[in-house]
PDB file of C-alpha atoms in Angstrom:
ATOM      1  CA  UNK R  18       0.000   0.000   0.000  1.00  0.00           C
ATOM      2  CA  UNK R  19       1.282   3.306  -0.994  1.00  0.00           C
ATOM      3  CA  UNK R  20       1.284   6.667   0.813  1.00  0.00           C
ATOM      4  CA  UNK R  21      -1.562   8.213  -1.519  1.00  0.00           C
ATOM      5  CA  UNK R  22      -3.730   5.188  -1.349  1.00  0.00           C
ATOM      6  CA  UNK R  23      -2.826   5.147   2.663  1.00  0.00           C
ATOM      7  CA  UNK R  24      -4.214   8.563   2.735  1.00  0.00           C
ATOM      8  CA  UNK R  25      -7.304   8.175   1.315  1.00  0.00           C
ATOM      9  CA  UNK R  26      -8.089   4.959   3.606  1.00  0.00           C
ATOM     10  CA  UNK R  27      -7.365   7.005   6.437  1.00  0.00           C
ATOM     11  CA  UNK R  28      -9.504   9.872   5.182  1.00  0.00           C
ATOM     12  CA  UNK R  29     -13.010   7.593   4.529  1.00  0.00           C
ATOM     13  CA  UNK R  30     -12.422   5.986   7.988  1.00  0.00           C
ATOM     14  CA  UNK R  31     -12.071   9.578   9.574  1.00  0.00           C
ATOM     15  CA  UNK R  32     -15.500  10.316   7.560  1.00  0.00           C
ATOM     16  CA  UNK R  33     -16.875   6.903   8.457  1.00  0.00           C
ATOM     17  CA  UNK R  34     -16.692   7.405  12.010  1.00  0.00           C
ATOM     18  CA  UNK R  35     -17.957  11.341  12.173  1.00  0.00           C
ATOM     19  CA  UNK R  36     -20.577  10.391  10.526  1.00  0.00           C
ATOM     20  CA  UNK R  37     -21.124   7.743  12.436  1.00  0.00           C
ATOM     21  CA  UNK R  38     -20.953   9.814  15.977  1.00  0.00           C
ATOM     22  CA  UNK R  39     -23.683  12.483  14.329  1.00  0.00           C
ATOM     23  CA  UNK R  40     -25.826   9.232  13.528  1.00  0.00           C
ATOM     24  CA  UNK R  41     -25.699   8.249  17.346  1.00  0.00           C
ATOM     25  CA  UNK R  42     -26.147  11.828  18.052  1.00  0.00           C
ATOM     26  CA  UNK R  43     -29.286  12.260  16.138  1.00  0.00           C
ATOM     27  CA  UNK R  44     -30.528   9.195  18.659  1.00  0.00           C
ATOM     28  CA  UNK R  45     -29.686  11.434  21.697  1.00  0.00           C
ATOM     29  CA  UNK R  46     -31.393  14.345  20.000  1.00  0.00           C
ATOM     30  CA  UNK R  47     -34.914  12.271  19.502  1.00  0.00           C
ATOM     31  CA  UNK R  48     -34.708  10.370  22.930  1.00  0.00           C
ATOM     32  CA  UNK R  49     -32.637  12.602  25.013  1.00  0.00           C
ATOM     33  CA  UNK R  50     -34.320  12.455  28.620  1.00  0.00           C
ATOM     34  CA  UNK R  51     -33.480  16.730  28.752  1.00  0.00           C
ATOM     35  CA  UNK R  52     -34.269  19.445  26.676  1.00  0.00           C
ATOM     36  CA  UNK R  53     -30.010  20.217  27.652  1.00  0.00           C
ATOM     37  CA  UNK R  54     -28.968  16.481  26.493  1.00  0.00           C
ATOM     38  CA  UNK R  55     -30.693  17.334  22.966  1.00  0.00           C
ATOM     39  CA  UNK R  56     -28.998  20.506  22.799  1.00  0.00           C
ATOM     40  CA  UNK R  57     -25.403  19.225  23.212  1.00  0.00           C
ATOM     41  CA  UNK R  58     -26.099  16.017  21.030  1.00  0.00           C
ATOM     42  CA  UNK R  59     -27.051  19.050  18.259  1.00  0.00           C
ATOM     43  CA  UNK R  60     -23.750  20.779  18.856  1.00  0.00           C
ATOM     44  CA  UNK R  61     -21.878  17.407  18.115  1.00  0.00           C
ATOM     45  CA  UNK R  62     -23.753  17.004  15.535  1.00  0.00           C
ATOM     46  CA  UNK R  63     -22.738  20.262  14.162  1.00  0.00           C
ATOM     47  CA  UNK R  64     -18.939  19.216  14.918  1.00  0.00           C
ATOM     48  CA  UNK R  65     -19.443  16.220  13.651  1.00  0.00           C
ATOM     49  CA  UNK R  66     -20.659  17.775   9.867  1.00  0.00           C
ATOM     50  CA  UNK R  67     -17.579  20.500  10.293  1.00  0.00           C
ATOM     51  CA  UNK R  68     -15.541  17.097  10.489  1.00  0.00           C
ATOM     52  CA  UNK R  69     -16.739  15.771   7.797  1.00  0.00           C
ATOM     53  CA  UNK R  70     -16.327  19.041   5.142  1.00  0.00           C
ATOM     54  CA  UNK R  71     -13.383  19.602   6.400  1.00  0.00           C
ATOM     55  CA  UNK R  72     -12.612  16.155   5.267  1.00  0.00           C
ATOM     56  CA  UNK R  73     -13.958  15.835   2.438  1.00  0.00           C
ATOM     57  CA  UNK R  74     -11.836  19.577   1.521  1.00  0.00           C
ATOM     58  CA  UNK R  75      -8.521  17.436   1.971  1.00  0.00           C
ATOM     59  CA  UNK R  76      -9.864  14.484  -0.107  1.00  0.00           C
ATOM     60  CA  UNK R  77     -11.069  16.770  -2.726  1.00  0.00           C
ATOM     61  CA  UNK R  78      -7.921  19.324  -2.393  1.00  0.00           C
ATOM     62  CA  UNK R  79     -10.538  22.000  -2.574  1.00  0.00           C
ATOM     63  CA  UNK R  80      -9.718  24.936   0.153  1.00  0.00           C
ATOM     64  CA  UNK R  81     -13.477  26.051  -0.355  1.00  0.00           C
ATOM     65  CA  UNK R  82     -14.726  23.133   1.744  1.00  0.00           C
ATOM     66  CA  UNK R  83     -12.587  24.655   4.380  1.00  0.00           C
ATOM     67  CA  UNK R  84     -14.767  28.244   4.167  1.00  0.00           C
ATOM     68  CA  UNK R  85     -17.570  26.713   4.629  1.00  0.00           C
ATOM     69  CA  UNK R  86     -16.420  24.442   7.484  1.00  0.00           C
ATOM     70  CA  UNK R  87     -15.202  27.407   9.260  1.00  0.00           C
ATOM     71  CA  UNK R  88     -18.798  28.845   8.514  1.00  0.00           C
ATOM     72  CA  UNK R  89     -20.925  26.042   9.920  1.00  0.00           C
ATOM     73  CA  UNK R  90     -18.418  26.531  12.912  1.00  0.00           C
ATOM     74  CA  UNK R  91     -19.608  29.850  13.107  1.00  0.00           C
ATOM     75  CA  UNK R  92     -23.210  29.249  12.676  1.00  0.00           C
ATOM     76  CA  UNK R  93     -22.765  26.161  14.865  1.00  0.00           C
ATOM     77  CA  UNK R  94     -21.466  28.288  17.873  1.00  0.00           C
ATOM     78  CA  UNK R  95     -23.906  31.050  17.579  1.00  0.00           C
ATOM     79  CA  UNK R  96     -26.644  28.486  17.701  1.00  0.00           C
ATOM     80  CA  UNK R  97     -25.202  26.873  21.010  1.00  0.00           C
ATOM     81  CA  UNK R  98     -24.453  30.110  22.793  1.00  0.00           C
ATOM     82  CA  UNK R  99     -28.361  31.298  22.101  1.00  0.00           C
ATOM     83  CA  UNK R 100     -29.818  27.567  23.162  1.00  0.00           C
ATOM     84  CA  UNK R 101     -27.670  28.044  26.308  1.00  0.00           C
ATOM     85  CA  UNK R 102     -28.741  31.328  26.985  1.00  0.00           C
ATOM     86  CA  UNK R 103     -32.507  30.430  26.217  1.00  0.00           C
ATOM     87  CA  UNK R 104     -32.374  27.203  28.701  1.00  0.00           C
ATOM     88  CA  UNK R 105     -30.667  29.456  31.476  1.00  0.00           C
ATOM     89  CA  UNK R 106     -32.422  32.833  31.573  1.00  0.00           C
ATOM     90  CA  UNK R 107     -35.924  31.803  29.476  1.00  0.00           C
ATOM     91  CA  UNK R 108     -35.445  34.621  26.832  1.00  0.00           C
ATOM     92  CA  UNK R 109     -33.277  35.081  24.336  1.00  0.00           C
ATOM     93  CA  UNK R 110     -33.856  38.743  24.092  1.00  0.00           C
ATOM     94  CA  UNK R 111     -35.016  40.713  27.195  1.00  0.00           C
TER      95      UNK R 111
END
């Protein structure tokens, strides 16, 4: 096995098993026991889909996958920080 064909194993496992943790996330998120437990299994889910552009940007050699990584990262953050702030205080906006 050479290094090129080494790399690309390596990069479908990496993809195999994110998307594998947002599958058993999206279990937490329908039977979580909390309204919190849903909300972090959604924020690994979001990870988990940043992991996979990010790989699928170095198996494509595209640096636009990375962009848009970087802005479900964002978007991904912004989401958790308002869930967090709407399960604390009740409002989002006061």
């Amino acid at each position: 096995m050479n290094a090129p064909e080494l790399y690309h194993l390596v990069l479908v496992a990496c993809g195999a098993i994110a998307a594998l943790c947002a599958l058993a996330c999206t279990y937490r998120v329908v039977v979580g026991p909390t309204v919190p437990d849903r909300a972090v299994a959604l924020d690994t889910i979001s990870t988990c889909v940043v992991g996979i552009v990010v790989v699928h940007a170095l198996e494509a050699d595209r640096s636009f996958f990375v962009l848009v990584a970087v802005m479900l990262a964002i978007v991904g953050f912004v989401t958790t920080v308002v869930a967090a702030k709407y399960l604390t205080e009740g409002a989002i906006i006061e």
